[in-house]
Coordinates of C-alpha atoms and ligand atoms in Angstrom, one line a residue:
X1 CA -14.9 -21.2 1.9
X2 CA -14.7 -24.1 4.5
X3 CA -16.4 -24.2 7.9
X4 CA -14.2 -25.7 10.7
X5 CA -16.8 -25.5 13.5
X6 CA -19.9 -23.5 14.3
X7 CA -19.4 -19.7 13.9
X8 CA -15.8 -20.0 12.8
X9 CA -14.9 -19.9 9.2
X10 CA -11.6 -20.4 7.4
X11 CA -11.0 -18.6 4.2
X12 CA -9.0 -19.7 1.2
X13 CA -7.4 -17.5 -1.4
X14 CA -10.2 -18.3 -3.9
X15 CA -12.8 -16.8 -1.6
X16 CA -11.3 -13.3 -2.3
X17 CA -11.3 -13.8 -6.1
X18 CA -14.1 -12.0 -7.9
X19 CA -15.7 -13.1 -11.2
X20 CA -14.1 -10.2 -13.0
X21 CA -11.3 -11.3 -15.3
X22 CA -8.2 -9.1 -15.0
X23 CA -7.4 -7.2 -18.2
X24 CA -3.8 -6.6 -17.4
X25 CA -1.2 -7.6 -20.1
X26 CA -0.2 -11.2 -19.8
X27 CA 2.8 -11.4 -17.4
X28 CA 2.1 -8.0 -15.7
X29 CA 3.5 -8.0 -12.2
X30 CA 0.2 -6.8 -10.8
X31 CA -1.1 -10.4 -11.2
X32 CA 1.4 -11.4 -8.6
X33 CA 0.4 -8.6 -6.3
X34 CA -3.2 -9.8 -6.6
X35 CA -2.3 -13.4 -5.8
X36 CA -0.3 -12.3 -2.8
X37 CA -3.2 -10.2 -1.6
X38 CA -5.6 -13.2 -1.9
X39 CA -3.2 -15.3 0.1
X40 CA -2.7 -12.7 2.8
X41 CA -6.4 -12.0 3.1
X42 CA -7.1 -15.8 3.5
X43 CA -4.5 -16.0 6.2
X44 CA -6.0 -13.0 8.0
X45 CA -9.4 -14.6 7.8
X46 CA -11.8 -11.6 7.8
X47 CA -14.8 -12.1 5.5
X48 CA -14.8 -10.2 2.3
X49 CA -17.7 -8.0 3.3
X50 CA -15.6 -6.6 6.2
X51 CA -12.9 -5.4 3.9
X52 CA -12.8 -2.1 2.0
X53 CA -10.3 -1.9 -0.8
X54 CA -9.6 1.5 -2.2
X55 CA -7.4 2.5 -5.2
X56 CA -6.7 5.5 -7.4
X57 CA -6.4 5.3 -11.2
X58 CA -3.9 3.3 -13.2
X59 CA -3.4 -0.3 -14.3
X60 CA -2.5 -1.2 -10.8
X61 CA -5.6 0.6 -9.4
X62 CA -7.8 -2.0 -11.1
X63 CA -6.9 -4.4 -8.3
X64 CA -10.0 -3.9 -6.0
X65 CA -12.3 -5.1 -8.7
X66 CA -10.6 -8.4 -8.9
X67 CA -11.4 -9.2 -5.3
X68 CA -14.6 -9.9 -3.5
X69 CA -14.0 -7.1 -1.0
X70 CA -15.9 -3.9 -1.3
X71 CA -13.9 -1.9 -3.8
X72 CA -13.6 1.7 -4.8
X73 CA -11.5 2.4 -8.0
X74 CA -11.5 6.1 -7.2
X75 CA -9.7 9.2 -8.5
X76 CA -6.0 9.5 -9.6
X77 CA -3.9 10.3 -6.6
X78 CA -6.8 10.4 -4.1
X79 CA -7.0 6.9 -2.8
X80 CA -5.4 7.7 0.6
X81 CA -7.8 10.4 1.6
X82 CA -10.8 8.3 0.6
X83 CA -9.5 5.3 2.4
X84 CA -8.9 7.4 5.6
X85 CA -12.5 8.7 5.4
X86 CA -13.8 5.1 5.1
X87 CA -11.8 4.0 8.1
X88 CA -12.9 6.9 10.2
X89 CA -16.6 6.3 9.2
X90 CA -16.3 2.6 10.0
X91 CA -13.2 1.8 12.1
X92 CA -14.2 -1.9 12.2
X93 CA -13.5 -2.4 8.5
X94 CA -10.1 -3.7 7.3
X95 CA -9.0 -1.0 4.9
X96 CA -6.6 -1.7 2.1
X97 CA -5.3 0.9 -0.3
X98 CA -3.4 0.3 -3.5
X99 CA -2.2 2.1 -6.6
X100 CA 0.7 2.9 -8.8
X101 CA 4.0 4.8 -8.4
X102 CA 2.5 7.7 -10.3
X103 CA -0.7 7.6 -8.3
X104 CA 1.1 7.6 -5.0
X105 CA 4.2 9.6 -5.5
X106 CA 3.3 12.1 -8.3
X107 CA -0.2 13.4 -8.2
X108 CA -1.0 11.8 -4.9
X109 CA 2.4 12.5 -3.3
X110 CA 1.1 15.3 -1.0
X111 CA -1.3 12.9 0.8
X112 CA 1.4 10.4 1.8
X113 CA 3.1 12.3 4.6
X114 CA -0.3 13.2 6.1
X115 CA -1.7 9.7 6.0
X116 CA 1.5 8.6 7.8
X117 CA 1.5 11.2 10.5
X118 CA -2.3 10.7 11.0
X119 CA -1.6 7.0 11.4
X120 CA -4.9 5.3 10.8
X121 CA -4.8 1.6 10.8
X122 CA -4.7 1.1 7.0
X123 CA -2.4 -0.7 4.6
X124 CA -1.0 1.1 1.6
X125 CA 0.4 -1.1 -1.2
X126 CA 2.2 0.7 -4.0
X127 CA 2.7 -1.3 -7.2
X128 CA 5.9 0.4 -8.4
X129 CA 6.7 -0.3 -12.0
X130 CA 8.7 2.9 -12.6
X131 CA 6.3 4.0 -15.4
X132 CA 2.8 5.3 -16.2
X133 CA 1.4 2.0 -17.5
X134 CA -2.3 2.9 -18.1
X135 CA -1.5 6.0 -20.1
X136 CA 1.0 4.1 -22.3
X137 CA 4.5 4.5 -21.0
X138 CA 5.3 8.0 -19.8
X139 CA 7.9 8.9 -17.2
X140 CA 6.8 8.3 -13.6
X141 CA 8.3 9.7 -10.4
X142 CA 10.2 6.5 -9.8
X143 CA 11.6 6.2 -13.4
X144 CA 15.4 6.0 -13.3
X145 CA 17.4 8.9 -14.6
X146 CA 18.2 8.6 -18.3
X147 CA 15.1 6.5 -19.1
X148 CA 13.8 7.0 -22.6
X149 CA 10.0 7.1 -22.9
X150 CA 7.4 8.8 -25.0
X151 CA 7.8 11.9 -22.7
X152 CA 11.6 11.7 -22.5
X153 CA 12.7 10.8 -26.0
X154 CA 16.4 11.5 -25.3
X155 CA 16.5 10.3 -21.7
X156 CA 15.1 11.7 -18.5
X157 CA 17.1 14.4 -16.6
X158 CA 15.4 13.7 -13.3
X159 CA 16.4 11.5 -10.4
X160 CA 13.7 9.2 -9.2
X161 CA 11.9 9.7 -5.9
X162 CA 12.7 7.0 -3.3
X163 CA 9.4 5.7 -1.9
X164 CA 11.1 3.7 0.8
X165 CA 13.2 6.6 2.1
X166 CA 10.4 9.1 1.8
X167 CA 8.0 7.1 4.0
X168 CA 10.7 6.3 6.5
X169 CA 11.5 9.9 6.7
X170 CA 7.8 10.8 7.1
X171 CA 7.7 8.6 10.1
X172 CA 6.0 5.4 8.9
X173 CA 6.0 2.7 11.5
X174 CA 5.9 -0.3 9.1
X175 CA 7.8 -0.2 5.8
X176 CA 8.4 -3.2 3.6
X177 CA 9.2 -4.1 0.0
X178 CA 8.4 -7.2 -2.1
X179 CA 8.4 -8.5 -5.6
X180 CA 6.1 -11.0 -7.4
X181 CA 9.3 -12.9 -8.1
X182 CA 9.0 -14.1 -4.5
X183 CA 5.3 -14.9 -4.1
X184 CA 5.5 -16.5 -0.7
X185 CA 7.6 -13.6 0.6
X186 CA 5.3 -11.0 -0.9
X187 CA 2.2 -12.7 0.6
X188 CA 3.9 -12.8 4.0
X189 CA 4.8 -9.1 3.8
X190 CA 1.3 -8.1 2.8
X191 CA -0.1 -10.2 5.7
X192 CA 2.3 -8.6 8.2
X193 CA 1.4 -5.2 6.9
X194 CA -2.3 -5.8 7.3
X195 CA -1.8 -7.2 10.8
X196 CA 0.3 -4.2 11.8
X197 CA -1.8 -1.9 14.2
X198 CA -1.4 1.4 12.4
X199 CA -0.5 2.8 9.0
X200 CA 1.7 0.3 7.0
X201 CA 3.4 0.7 3.7
X202 CA 4.4 -2.0 1.2
X203 CA 6.3 -1.0 -2.0
X204 CA 6.0 -3.8 -4.5
X205 CA 8.4 -3.9 -7.4
X206 CA 5.7 -4.9 -9.9
X207 CA 7.0 -5.2 -13.4
X208 CA 5.3 -3.6 -16.4
X209 CA 6.0 -6.1 -19.2
X210 CA 4.8 -3.7 -21.9
X211 CA 6.6 -0.4 -21.1
X212 CA 9.1 -1.5 -18.4
X213 CA 12.8 -2.0 -18.8
X214 CA 14.3 -5.5 -19.1
X215 CA 16.1 -5.1 -15.8
X216 CA 12.8 -4.4 -14.1
X217 CA 11.2 -7.7 -15.0
X218 CA 10.5 -10.8 -12.8
X219 CA 13.4 -12.7 -14.3
X220 CA 15.8 -9.9 -13.4
X221 CA 14.2 -9.6 -9.9
X222 CA 14.9 -13.3 -9.2
X223 CA 18.5 -12.8 -9.9
X224 CA 18.8 -9.5 -8.0
X225 CA 16.6 -9.8 -5.0
X226 CA 18.3 -9.8 -1.5
X227 CA 16.0 -10.7 1.4
X228 CA 16.8 -8.3 4.2
X229 CA 16.7 -11.2 6.7
X230 CA 19.6 -12.9 4.9
X231 CA 21.6 -9.7 5.4
X232 CA 20.9 -9.9 9.2
X233 CA 19.0 -6.6 9.1
X234 CA 17.1 -5.8 12.3
X235 CA 13.8 -4.3 11.3
X236 CA 13.6 -2.5 14.7
X237 CA 16.6 -0.4 13.6
X238 CA 15.1 2.7 11.8
X239 CA 18.4 4.2 10.9
X240 CA 19.7 0.9 9.5
X241 CA 16.5 0.7 7.5
X242 CA 17.0 4.2 6.1
X243 CA 20.6 3.3 5.2
X244 CA 19.4 0.3 3.3
X245 CA 16.6 2.2 1.7
X246 CA 19.1 4.5 0.1
X247 CA 19.9 1.7 -2.3
X248 CA 16.4 1.9 -3.9
X249 CA 16.9 1.7 -7.7
X250 CA 20.3 -0.1 -7.4
X251 CA 19.6 -3.0 -5.0
X252 CA 16.4 -5.0 -4.7
X253 CA 16.0 -5.6 -1.0
X254 CA 13.0 -7.5 0.0
X255 CA 11.2 -7.9 3.4
X256 CA 10.6 -5.6 6.3
X257 CA 12.8 -2.5 6.4
X258 CA 11.2 -1.1 9.5
X259 CA 8.7 -2.1 12.1
X260 CA 8.1 -0.1 15.2
X261 CA 7.1 -2.6 17.8
X262 CA 5.8 0.1 20.1
X263 CA 3.6 2.0 17.7
X264 CA 1.6 5.0 18.9
X265 CA -2.2 4.5 19.1
X266 CA -3.8 4.7 15.7
X267 CA -5.9 7.7 14.9
X268 CA -9.1 5.7 14.6
X269 CA -8.6 4.2 18.1
X270 CA -8.0 7.8 19.5
X271 CA -11.1 9.0 17.7
X272 CA -13.2 6.1 19.1
X273 CA -11.9 7.0 22.6
X274 CA -12.8 10.7 22.1
X275 CA -16.3 9.8 21.0
X276 CA -16.8 7.7 24.1
X277 CA -15.6 10.5 26.3
X278 CA -17.9 13.0 24.6
X279 CA -20.9 10.6 24.8
X280 CA -20.2 10.1 28.6
X281 CA -20.4 13.8 29.1
X282 CA -23.9 13.9 27.6
X283 CA -22.8 16.9 25.5
X284 CA -25.5 18.0 23.1
X285 CA -24.6 17.2 19.5
X286 CA -24.5 20.9 18.5
X287 CA -21.8 21.6 21.2
X288 CA -19.5 18.7 20.3
X289 CA -17.1 21.1 18.4
X290 CA -16.6 23.0 21.7
X291 CA -14.5 20.0 23.0
X292 CA -11.9 20.5 20.3
X293 CA -11.3 24.3 20.7
X294 CA -9.2 26.0 23.3
X295 CA -11.1 28.6 25.4
Ligands
TPP1 C1 -6.5 13.8 -12.4 C2 -6.0 12.9 -13.4 N1 -4.8 13.2 -14.0 C3 -4.3 12.4 -14.9 C4 -4.9 11.2 -15.2 C5 -4.3 10.3 -16.3 N2 -3.7 9.2 -15.7 C6 -4.4 8.0 -15.5 S1 -3.5 6.8 -14.8 C7 -2.1 7.8 -14.9 C8 -0.8 7.3 -14.4 C9 -0.7 5.8 -14.1 O1 0.6 5.5 -13.6 P1 0.7 4.8 -12.2 O2 0.0 5.5 -11.2 O3 2.1 4.5 -12.0 O4 -0.1 3.4 -12.5 P2 0.2 2.2 -13.4 O5 -0.7 2.4 -14.6 O6 1.6 2.3 -13.8 O7 -0.1 1.0 -12.6 C10 -2.4 9.0 -15.4 C11 -1.4 10.1 -15.6 C12 -6.2 11.0 -14.6 N3 -6.9 9.8 -14.8 N4 -6.6 11.8 -13.7
SF4_2 S1 0.6 -1.7 -19.4 FE1 2.2 -2.5 -17.9 S2 1.3 -2.1 -15.9 FE2 -0.4 -1.9 -17.4 S3 -1.3 -3.9 -17.5 FE3 0.2 -3.9 -19.1 S4 2.1 -4.7 -18.2 FE4 0.7 -4.2 -16.5
MG3 MG1 3.2 2.9 -12.6

């Protein structure tokens, strides 16, 4: 950490790095997501003690422990409700949520639409490796049709879910995708997502080097990736974003798919306003619920 002048501190990526050594397989894409997160947090400049980093369970969900933020490696599929509770209890915290494709779109899939429509100011990073990594290579909800795994010996019959299209259809106001093959681009996307005033979603194509397919590795990403900017995509255009998102699984588009520049007020801001109103009315604590019910 460096001090530029009294009371103002500038943070560097290393200020967000904890003493815990990652136990991911060498070459795992999650290392890249971690690096990008360090860089984004340094650019944001909030001190580590003002950041809460919540995850579910999975290889990817180990990420909070490798940062100096307050971390909670919680329950499989339950990172979003826990993060929302933290943000409501202390709206001044910067709240990050991360986890795997299984965590977010299988067991935790039911929480995603509600986190989006509730629109708390939190950032959700999914480390999408199209496989269950931690439990040794079973099919995940984003595994491509035909994939052979320990749970689909002759090839999967199921189509993958499309995380980008799902969250756009659920009404997410900030949706982006990145890959560790483009570290600068990924750090920039994570930073933009954190700065976005409301729920933001980042899908990271984060290769599993142990159980993942060859065409899902960093080398393949380098050859495949197409920055949305270079295609002339306008991130304000939600329908164009949905159109591009349909190519999930066949094209690797990177950058911001959709950004609503006139987002509705975030839930935490509305809750703060409601609290102020109630406090101004001098309502006894035991009658506060009356304000929420129709008479
Ligand atoms: C309630 C519950 N169900 C199942 C598990 C077993 N489990 C742990 S991680 C995991 C899937 C991990 O896959 P993903 O979320 O994609 O993360 P990755 O390891 O690939 O990063 C499963 C099924 C669990 N820990 N808890
Ligand atoms: S099993 Fe896959 S996802 Fe898990 S640490 Fe190893 S490479 Fe990464
Ligand atoms: Mg996974």
